[in-house]
mmCIF file of C-alpha atoms and ligand atoms in Angstrom:
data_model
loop_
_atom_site.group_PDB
_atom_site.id
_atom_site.type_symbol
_atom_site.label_atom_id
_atom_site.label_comp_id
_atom_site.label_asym_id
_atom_site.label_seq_id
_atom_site.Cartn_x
_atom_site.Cartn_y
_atom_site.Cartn_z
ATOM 1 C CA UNK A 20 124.474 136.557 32.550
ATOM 2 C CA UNK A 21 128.005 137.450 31.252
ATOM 3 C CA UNK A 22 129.401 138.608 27.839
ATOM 4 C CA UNK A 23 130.718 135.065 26.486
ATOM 5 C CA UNK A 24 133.744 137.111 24.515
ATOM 6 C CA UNK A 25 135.864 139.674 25.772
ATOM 7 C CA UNK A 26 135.956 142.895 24.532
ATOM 8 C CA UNK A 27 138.428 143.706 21.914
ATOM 9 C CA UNK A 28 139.678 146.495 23.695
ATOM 10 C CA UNK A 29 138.532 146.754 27.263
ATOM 11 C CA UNK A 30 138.427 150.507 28.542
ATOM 12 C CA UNK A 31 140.718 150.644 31.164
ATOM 13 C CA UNK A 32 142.259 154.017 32.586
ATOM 14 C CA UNK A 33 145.395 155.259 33.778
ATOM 15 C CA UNK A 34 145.241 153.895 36.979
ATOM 16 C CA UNK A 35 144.085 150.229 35.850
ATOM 17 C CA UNK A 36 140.981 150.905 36.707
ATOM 18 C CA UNK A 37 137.810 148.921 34.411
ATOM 19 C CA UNK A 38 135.249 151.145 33.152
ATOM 20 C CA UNK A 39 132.480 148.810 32.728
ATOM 21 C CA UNK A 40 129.371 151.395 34.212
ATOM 22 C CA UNK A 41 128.037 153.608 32.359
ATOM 23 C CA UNK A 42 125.003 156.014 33.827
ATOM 24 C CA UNK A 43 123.218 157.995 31.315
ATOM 25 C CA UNK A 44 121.121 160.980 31.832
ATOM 26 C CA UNK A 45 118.712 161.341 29.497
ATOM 27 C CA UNK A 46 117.034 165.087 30.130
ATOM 28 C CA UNK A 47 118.301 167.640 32.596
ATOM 29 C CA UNK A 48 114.127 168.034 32.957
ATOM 30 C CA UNK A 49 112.505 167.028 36.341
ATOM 31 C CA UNK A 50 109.186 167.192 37.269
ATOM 32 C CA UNK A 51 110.218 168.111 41.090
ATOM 33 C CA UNK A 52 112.768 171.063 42.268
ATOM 34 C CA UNK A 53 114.889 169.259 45.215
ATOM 35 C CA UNK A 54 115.925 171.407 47.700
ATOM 36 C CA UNK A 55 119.030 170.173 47.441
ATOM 37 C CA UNK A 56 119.184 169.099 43.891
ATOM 38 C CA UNK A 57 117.912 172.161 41.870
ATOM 39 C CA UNK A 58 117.221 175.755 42.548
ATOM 40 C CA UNK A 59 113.163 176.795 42.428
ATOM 41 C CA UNK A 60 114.144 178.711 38.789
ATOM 42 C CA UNK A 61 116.108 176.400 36.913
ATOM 43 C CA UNK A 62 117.249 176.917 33.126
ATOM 44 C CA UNK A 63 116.785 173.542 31.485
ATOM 45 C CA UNK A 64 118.889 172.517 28.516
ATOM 46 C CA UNK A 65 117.483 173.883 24.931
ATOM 47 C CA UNK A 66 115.913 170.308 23.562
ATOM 48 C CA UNK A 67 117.919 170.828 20.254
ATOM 49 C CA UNK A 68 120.706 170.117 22.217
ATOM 50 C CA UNK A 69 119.972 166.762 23.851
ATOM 51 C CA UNK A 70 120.850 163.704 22.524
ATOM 52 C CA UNK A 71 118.556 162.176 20.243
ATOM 53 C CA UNK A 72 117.464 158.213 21.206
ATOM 54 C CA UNK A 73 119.525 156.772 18.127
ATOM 55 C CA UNK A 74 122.643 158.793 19.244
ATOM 56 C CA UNK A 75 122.380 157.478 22.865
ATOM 57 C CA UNK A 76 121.619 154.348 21.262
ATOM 58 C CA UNK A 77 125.102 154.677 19.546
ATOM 59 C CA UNK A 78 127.473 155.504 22.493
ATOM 60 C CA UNK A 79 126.003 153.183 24.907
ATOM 61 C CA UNK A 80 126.460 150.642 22.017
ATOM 62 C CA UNK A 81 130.168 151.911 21.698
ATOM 63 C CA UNK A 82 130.279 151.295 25.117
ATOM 64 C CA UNK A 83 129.107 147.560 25.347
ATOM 65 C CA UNK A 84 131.375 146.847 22.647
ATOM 66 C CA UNK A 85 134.430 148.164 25.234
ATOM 67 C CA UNK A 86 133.290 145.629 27.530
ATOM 68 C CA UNK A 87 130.878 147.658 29.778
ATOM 69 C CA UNK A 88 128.507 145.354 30.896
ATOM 70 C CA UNK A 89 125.700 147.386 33.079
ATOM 71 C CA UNK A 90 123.586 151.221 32.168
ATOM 72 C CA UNK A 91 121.780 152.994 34.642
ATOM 73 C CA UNK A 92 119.335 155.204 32.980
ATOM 74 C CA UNK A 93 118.948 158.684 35.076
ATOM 75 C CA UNK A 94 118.848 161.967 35.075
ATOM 76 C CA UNK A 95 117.171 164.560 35.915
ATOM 77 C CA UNK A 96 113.763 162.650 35.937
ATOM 78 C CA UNK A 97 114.242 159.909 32.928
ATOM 79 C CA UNK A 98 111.058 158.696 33.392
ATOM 80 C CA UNK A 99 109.591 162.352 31.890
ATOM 81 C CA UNK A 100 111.019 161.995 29.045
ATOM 82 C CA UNK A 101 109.081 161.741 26.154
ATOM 83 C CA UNK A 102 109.085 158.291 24.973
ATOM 84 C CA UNK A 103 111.758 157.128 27.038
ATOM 85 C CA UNK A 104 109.967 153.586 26.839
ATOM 86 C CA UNK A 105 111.517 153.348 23.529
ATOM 87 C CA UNK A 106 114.884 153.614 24.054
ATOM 88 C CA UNK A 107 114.285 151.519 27.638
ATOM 89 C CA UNK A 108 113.331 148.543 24.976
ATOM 90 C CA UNK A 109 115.755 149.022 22.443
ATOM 91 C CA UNK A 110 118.782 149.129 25.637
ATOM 92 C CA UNK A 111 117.067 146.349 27.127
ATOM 93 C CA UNK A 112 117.219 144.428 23.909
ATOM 94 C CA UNK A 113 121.160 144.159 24.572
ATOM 95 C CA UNK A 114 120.723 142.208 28.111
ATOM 96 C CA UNK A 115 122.386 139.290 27.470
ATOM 97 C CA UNK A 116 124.091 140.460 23.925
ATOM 98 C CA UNK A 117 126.655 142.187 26.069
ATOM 99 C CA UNK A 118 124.624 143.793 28.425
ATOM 100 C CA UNK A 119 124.219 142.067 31.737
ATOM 101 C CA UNK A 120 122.176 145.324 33.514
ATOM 102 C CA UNK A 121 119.829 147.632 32.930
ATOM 103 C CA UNK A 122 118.596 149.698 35.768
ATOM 104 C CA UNK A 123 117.505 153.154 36.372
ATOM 105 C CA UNK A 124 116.723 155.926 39.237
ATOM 106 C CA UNK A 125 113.568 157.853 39.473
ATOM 107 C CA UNK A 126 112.055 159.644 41.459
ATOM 108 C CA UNK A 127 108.993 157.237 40.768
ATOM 109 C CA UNK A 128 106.401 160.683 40.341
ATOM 110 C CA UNK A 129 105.782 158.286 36.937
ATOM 111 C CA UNK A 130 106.782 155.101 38.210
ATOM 112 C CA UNK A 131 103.164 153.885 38.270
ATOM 113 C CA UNK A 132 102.834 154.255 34.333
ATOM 114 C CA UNK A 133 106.082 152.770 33.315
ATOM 115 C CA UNK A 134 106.295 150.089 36.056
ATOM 116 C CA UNK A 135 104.861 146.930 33.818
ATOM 117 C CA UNK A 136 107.187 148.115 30.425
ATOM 118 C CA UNK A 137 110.254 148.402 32.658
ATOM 119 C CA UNK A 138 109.997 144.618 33.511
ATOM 120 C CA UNK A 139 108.932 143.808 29.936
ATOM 121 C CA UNK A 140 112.023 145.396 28.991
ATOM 122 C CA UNK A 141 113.993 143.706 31.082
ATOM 123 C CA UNK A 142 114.959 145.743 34.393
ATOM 124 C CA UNK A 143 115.259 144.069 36.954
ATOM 125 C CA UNK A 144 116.119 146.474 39.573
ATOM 126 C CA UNK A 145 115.481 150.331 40.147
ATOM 127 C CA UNK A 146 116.623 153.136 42.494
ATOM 128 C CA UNK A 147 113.402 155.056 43.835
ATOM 129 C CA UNK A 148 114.547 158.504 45.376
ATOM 130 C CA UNK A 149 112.225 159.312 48.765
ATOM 131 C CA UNK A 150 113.498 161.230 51.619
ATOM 132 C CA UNK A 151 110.162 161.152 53.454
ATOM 133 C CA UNK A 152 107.087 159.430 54.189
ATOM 134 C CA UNK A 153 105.601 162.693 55.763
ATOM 135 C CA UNK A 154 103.682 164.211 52.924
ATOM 136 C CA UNK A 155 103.902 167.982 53.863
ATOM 137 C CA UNK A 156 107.623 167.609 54.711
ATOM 138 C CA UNK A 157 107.690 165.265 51.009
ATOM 139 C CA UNK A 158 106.127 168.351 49.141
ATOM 140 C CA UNK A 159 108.631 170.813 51.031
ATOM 141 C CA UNK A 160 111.515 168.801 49.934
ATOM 142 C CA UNK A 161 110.634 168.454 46.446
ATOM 143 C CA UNK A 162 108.570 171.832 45.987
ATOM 144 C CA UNK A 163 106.137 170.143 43.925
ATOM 145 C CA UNK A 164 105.967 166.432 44.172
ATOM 146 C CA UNK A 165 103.081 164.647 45.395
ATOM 147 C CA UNK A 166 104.103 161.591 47.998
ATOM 148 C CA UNK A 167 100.813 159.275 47.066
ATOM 149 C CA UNK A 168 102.176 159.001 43.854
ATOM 150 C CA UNK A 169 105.620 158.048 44.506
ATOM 151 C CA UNK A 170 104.102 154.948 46.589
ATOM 152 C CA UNK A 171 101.441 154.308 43.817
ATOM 153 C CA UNK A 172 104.754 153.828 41.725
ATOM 154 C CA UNK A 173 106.629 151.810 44.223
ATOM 155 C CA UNK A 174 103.770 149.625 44.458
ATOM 156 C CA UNK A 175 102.931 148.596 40.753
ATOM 157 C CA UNK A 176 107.070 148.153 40.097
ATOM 158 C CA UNK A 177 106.786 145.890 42.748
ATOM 159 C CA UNK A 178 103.407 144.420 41.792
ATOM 160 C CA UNK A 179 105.730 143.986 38.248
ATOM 161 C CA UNK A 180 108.521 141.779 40.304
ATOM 162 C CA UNK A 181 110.915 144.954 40.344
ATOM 163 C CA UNK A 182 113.673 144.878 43.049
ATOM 164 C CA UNK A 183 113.673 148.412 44.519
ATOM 165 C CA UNK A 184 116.026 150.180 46.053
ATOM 166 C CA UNK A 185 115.158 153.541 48.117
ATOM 167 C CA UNK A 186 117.657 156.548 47.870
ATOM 168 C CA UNK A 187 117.242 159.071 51.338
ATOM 169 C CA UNK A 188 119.477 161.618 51.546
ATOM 170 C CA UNK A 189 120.144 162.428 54.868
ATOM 171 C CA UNK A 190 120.195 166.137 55.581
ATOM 172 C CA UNK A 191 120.334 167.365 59.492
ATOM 173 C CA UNK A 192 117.481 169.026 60.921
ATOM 174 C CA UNK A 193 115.380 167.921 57.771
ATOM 175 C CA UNK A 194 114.304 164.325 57.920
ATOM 176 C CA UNK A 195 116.653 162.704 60.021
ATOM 177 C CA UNK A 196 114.332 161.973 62.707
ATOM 178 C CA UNK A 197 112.858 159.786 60.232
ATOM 179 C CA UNK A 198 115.687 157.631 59.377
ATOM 180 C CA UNK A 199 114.692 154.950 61.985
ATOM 181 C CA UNK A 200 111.355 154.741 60.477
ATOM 182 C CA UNK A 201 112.239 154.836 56.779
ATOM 183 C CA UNK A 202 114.414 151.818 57.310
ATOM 184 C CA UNK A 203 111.673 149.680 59.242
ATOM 185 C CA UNK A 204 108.962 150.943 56.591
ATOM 186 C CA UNK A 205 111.394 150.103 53.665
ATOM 187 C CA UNK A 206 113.053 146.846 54.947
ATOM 188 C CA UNK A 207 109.054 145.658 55.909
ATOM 189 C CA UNK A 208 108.440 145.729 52.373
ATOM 190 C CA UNK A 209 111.334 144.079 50.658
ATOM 191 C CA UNK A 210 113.269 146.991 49.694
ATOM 192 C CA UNK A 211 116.914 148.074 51.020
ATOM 193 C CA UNK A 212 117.483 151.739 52.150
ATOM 194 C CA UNK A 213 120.420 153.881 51.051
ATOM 195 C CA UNK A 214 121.376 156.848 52.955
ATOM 196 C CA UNK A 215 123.636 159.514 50.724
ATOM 197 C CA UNK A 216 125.355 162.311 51.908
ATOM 198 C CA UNK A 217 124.127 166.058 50.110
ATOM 199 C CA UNK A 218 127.124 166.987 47.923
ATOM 200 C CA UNK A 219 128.153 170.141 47.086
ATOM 201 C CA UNK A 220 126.638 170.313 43.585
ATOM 202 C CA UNK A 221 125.299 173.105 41.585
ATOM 203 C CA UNK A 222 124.196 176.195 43.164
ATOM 204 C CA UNK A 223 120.362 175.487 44.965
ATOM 205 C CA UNK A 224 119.334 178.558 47.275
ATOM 206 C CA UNK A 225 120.048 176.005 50.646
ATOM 207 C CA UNK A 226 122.624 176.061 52.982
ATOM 208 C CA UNK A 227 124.279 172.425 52.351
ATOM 209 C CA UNK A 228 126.770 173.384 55.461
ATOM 210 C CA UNK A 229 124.170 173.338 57.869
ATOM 211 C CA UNK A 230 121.954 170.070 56.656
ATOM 212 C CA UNK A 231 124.958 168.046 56.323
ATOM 213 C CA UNK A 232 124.819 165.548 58.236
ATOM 214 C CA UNK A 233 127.778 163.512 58.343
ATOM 215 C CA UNK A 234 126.774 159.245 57.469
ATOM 216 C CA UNK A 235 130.023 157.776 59.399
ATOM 217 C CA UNK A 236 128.962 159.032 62.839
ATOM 218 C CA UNK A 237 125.395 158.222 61.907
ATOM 219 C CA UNK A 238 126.596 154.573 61.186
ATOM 220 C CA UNK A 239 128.234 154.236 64.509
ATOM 221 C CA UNK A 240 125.440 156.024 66.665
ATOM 222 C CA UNK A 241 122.530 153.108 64.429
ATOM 223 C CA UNK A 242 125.153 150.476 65.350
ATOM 224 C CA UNK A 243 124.966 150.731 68.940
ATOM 225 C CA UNK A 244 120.933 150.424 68.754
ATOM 226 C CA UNK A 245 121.267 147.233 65.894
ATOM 227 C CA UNK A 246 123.340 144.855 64.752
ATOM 228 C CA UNK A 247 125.069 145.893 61.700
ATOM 229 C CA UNK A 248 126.586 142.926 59.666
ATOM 230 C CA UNK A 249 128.954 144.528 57.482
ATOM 231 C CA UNK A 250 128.404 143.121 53.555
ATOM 232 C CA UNK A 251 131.256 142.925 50.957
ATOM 233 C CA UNK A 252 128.888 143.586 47.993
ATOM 234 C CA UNK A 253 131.239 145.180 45.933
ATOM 235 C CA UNK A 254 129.612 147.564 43.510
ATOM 236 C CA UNK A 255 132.563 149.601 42.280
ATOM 237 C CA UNK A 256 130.587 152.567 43.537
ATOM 238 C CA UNK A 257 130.207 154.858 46.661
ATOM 239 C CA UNK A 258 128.276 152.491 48.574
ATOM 240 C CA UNK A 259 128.690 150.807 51.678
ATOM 241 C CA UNK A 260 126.663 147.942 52.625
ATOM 242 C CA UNK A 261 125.310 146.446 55.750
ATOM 243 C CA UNK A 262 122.665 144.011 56.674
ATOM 244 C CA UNK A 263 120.619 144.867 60.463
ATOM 245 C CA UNK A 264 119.890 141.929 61.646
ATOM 246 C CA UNK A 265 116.626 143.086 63.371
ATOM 247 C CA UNK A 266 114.829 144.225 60.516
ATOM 248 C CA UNK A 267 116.433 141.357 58.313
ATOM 249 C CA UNK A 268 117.047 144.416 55.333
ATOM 250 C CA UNK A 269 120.007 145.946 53.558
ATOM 251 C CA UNK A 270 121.190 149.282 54.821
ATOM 252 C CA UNK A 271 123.489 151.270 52.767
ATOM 253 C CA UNK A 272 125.396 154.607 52.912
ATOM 254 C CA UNK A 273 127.006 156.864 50.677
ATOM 255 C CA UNK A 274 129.830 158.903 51.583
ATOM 256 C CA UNK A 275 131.349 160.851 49.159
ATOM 257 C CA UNK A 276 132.172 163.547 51.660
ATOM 258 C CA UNK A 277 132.993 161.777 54.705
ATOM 259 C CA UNK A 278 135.133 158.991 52.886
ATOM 260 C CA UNK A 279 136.858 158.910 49.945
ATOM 261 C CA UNK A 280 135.995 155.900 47.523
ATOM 262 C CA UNK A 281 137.495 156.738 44.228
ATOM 263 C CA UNK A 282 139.995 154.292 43.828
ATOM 264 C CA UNK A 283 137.527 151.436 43.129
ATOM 265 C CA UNK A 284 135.506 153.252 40.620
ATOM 266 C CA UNK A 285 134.299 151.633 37.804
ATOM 267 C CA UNK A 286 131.747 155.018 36.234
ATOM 268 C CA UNK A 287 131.169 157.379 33.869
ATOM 269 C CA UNK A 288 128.894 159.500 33.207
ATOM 270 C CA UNK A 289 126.828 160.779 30.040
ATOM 271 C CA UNK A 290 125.086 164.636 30.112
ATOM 272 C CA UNK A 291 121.810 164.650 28.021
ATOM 273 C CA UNK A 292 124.214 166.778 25.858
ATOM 274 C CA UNK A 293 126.661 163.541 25.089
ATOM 275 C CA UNK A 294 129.560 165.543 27.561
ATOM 276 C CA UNK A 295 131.252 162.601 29.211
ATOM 277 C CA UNK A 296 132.151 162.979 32.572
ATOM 278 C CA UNK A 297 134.639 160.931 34.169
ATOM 279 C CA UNK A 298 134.227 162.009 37.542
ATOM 280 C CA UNK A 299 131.060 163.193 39.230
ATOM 281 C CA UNK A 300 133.178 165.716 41.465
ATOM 282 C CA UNK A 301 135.668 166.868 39.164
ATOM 283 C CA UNK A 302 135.044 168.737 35.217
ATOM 284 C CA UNK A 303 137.544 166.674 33.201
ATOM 285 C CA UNK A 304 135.237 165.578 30.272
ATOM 286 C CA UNK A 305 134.502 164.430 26.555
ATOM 287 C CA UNK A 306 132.297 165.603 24.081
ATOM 288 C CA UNK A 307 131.311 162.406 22.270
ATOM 289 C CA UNK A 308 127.876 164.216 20.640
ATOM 290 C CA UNK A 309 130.757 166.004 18.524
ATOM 291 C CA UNK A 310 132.817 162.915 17.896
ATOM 292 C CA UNK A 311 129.854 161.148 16.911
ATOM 293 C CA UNK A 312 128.335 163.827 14.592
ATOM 294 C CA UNK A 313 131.150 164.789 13.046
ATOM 295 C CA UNK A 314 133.127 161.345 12.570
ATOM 296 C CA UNK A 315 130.916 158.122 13.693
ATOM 297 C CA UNK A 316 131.855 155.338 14.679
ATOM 298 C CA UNK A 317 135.821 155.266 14.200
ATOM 299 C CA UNK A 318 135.943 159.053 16.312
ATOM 300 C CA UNK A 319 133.746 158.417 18.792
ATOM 301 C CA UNK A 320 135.872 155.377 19.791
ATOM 302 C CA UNK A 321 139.234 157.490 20.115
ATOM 303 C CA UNK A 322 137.046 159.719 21.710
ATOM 304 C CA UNK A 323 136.296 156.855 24.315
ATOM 305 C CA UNK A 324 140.460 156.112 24.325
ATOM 306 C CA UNK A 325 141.202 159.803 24.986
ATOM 307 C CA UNK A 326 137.813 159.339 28.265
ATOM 308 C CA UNK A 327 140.319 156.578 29.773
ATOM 309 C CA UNK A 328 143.125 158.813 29.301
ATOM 310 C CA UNK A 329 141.666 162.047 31.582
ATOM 311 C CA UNK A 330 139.791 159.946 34.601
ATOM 312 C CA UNK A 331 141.220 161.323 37.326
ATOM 313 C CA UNK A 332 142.252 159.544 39.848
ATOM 314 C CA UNK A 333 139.994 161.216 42.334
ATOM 315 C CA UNK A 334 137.622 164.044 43.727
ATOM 316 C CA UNK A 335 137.960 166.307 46.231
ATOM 317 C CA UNK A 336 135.031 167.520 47.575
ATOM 318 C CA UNK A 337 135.425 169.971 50.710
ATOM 319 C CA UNK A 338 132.189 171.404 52.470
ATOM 320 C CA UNK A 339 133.183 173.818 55.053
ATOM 321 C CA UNK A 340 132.337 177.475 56.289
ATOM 322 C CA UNK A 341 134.802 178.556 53.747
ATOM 323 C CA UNK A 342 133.093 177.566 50.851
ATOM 324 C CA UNK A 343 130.982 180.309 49.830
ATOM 325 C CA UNK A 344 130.437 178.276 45.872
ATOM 326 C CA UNK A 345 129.758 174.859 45.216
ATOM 327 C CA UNK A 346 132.513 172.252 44.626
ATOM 328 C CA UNK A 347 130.720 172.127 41.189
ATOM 329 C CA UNK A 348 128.551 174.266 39.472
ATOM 330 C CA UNK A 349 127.062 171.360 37.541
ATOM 331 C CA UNK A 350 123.600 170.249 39.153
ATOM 332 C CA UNK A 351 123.592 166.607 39.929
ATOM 333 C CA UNK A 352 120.940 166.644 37.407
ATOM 334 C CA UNK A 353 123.189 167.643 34.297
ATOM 335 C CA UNK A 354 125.613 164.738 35.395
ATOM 336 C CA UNK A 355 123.044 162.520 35.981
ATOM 337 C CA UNK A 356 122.856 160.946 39.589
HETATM 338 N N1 SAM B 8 115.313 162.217 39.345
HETATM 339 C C1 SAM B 8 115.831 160.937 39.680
HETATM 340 C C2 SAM B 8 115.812 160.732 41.177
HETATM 341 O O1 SAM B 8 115.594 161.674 41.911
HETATM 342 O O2 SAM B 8 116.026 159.590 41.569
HETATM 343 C C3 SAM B 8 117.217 160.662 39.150
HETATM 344 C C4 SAM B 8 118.230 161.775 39.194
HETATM 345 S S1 SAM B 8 118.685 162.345 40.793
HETATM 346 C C5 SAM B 8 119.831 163.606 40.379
HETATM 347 C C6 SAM B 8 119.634 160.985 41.388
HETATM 348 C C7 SAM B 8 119.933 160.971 42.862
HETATM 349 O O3 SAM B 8 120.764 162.050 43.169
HETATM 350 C C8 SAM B 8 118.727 161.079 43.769
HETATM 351 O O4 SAM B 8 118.720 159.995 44.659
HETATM 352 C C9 SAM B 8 118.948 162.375 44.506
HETATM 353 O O5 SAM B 8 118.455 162.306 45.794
HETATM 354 C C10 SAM B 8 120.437 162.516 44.462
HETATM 355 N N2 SAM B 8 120.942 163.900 44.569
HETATM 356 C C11 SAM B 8 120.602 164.983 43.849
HETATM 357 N N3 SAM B 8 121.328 166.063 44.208
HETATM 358 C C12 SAM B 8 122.158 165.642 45.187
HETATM 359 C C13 SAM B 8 123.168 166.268 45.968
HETATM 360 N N4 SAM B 8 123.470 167.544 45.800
HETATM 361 N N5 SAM B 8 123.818 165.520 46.889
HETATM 362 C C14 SAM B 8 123.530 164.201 47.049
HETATM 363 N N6 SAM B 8 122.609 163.556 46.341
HETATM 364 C C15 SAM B 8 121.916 164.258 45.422
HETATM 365 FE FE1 SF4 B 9 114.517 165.854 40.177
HETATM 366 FE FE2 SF4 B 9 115.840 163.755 41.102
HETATM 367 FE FE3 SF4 B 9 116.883 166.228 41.288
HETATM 368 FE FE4 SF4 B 9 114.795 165.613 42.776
HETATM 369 S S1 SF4 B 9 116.804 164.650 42.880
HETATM 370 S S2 SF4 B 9 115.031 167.492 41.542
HETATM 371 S S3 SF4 B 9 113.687 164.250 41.490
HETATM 372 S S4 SF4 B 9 116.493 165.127 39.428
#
């Protein structure tokens, strides 16, 4: 369903470009330590600081009102958060008023619990983060997850009618022997596979040179084994789509580092602290917890004018023997992925 009216004033940026995405992370918190994702000692956020549910109520109302029409919930791990059901229901009250999307990505560790509220709310469609199906090689990757329960929670959203979506990044040397097999297990059961590059986020403890494994020369070396029917789902984000013909499923990759696809995007991003960012890879940002706090409704809109103004136009992520720091020294975590 689409808004009937259009927005008043539509939030467009400096290069004509339609912000009408907005992905929220609502804790920095996560219940697993990706190798790739976090360090093993990670410093979470005081809670003071986080957003409270009615301010993130607030800003992603701000937002509808500017004509964006979908909200990924995310993270860190939004499903640990306490009483994240409530504000699932209250955003999920605006499908339709506004809203046409609500979806989120999880690393399903609670997926099991939530699954039947997330369809009473109104999801439709979730990301589910697994880069295994080996459970030792699951635990290593995540430090502390637990691979049975990430397919208890994949099977009770999709008991619940959920559309799932699996998120592998593919990291050389790691689990890229099991690419093949991820795509026949996930493609068997309904659900299209997304391969993602590692980016150079936030400083882990791993060597991201040396598991990078790069998805365009991965795409050609699966093409000459399947037929790859090249899809023009346009998302407005990094994705690429494809549809194999033998297994009859989506296949999808994301390559921020091999290709650059910034001047289609159609994000931003809110911190559990209400920073916006406008660019995963870059730091320009916003602080809209401030412009709500200290002037409501009337500041927190210029604050949303001023957003459109400092979206760059691009990032620039390198990853090369070179780089001794990360692009970023956010975690994708803190920007929400
Ligand atoms: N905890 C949830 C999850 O894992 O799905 C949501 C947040 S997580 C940060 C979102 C996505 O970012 C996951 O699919 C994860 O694999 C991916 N991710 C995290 N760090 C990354 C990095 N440095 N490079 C590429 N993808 C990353
Ligand atoms: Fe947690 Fe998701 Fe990061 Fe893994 S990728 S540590 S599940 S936030």
């Amino acid at each position: 369903m689409t808004s009937s009216l259009p927005p008043a004033r539509p939030l467009i940026d400096r290069y004509g470009r339609h912000i009408s995405y907005l992905r929220i992370s609502v804790t920095d918190r996560c219940d697993f330590r990706c190798v790739y994702c976090m360090a093993e000692d990670m410093t979470f956020l005081p809670k003071r600081e986080v957003l409270s549910f009615e301010e993130i109520e607030s800003i992603a109302g701000a937002f509808i009102d500017r004509g964006a029409t979908r909200i990924r919930l995310t993270g860190g791990e939004p499903l640990v958060r306490r009483d994240i059901m409530d504000l699932v229901r209250t955003l999920g009250s605006r499908i339709g008023q506004g809203l046409d999307e609500l979806t989120l990505t999880t690393n399903g560790s609670q997926l099991a619990k939530h699954a039947a509220g997330l369809a009473e709310a109104g999801v439709k469609r979730i990301n589910v983060s697994l880069d295994t199906l080996d459970e030792a090689r699951f635990a290593a990757i995540t430090r502390r997850g637990r691979l049975g329960d990430v397919l208890a929670g994949i099977a009770a959203a999709q008991a619940e009618g959920l559309a799932i979506k699996i998120n592998m990044v593919a990291m050389a040397g790691v689990n890229d022997d099991e690419i093949e097999p991820m795509m026949a297990w996930a493609h068997g059961r309904d659900m299209g596979l997304t391969l993602i590059e590692g980016m150079p986020l936030g400083e882990v403890g791993i060597d991201r040179v040396d598991s990078y494994l790069p998805l365009r020369q991965l795409h050609d070396q699966l093409a000459r084994r399947y037929t790859l029917e090249k899809l023009d789902k346009k998302t407005g984000g990094p994705a690429r789509y494809v549809h194999v013909a033998e297994t009859g499923g989506v296949l999808g990759f994301i390559t921020p580092m091999s290709h650059n696809f910034c001047e289609s995007c159609n994000r931003v991003r809110l911190t559990a602290t209400g920073q916006l960012f406008m660019c995963l890879g870059q730091d320009d940002q916003v602080n809209l917890r401030d412009a709500l706090r200290d002037g409501g409704g009337p500041a927190l809109d210029a604050a949303l004018d001023q957003a459109m103004l400092l979206k760059p136009k691009g990032h620039d992520f390198v990853l090369d023997r070179s780089m001794t720091t990360p692009a970023v020294t956010r975690h994708m975590s803190v920007t929400g992925g």
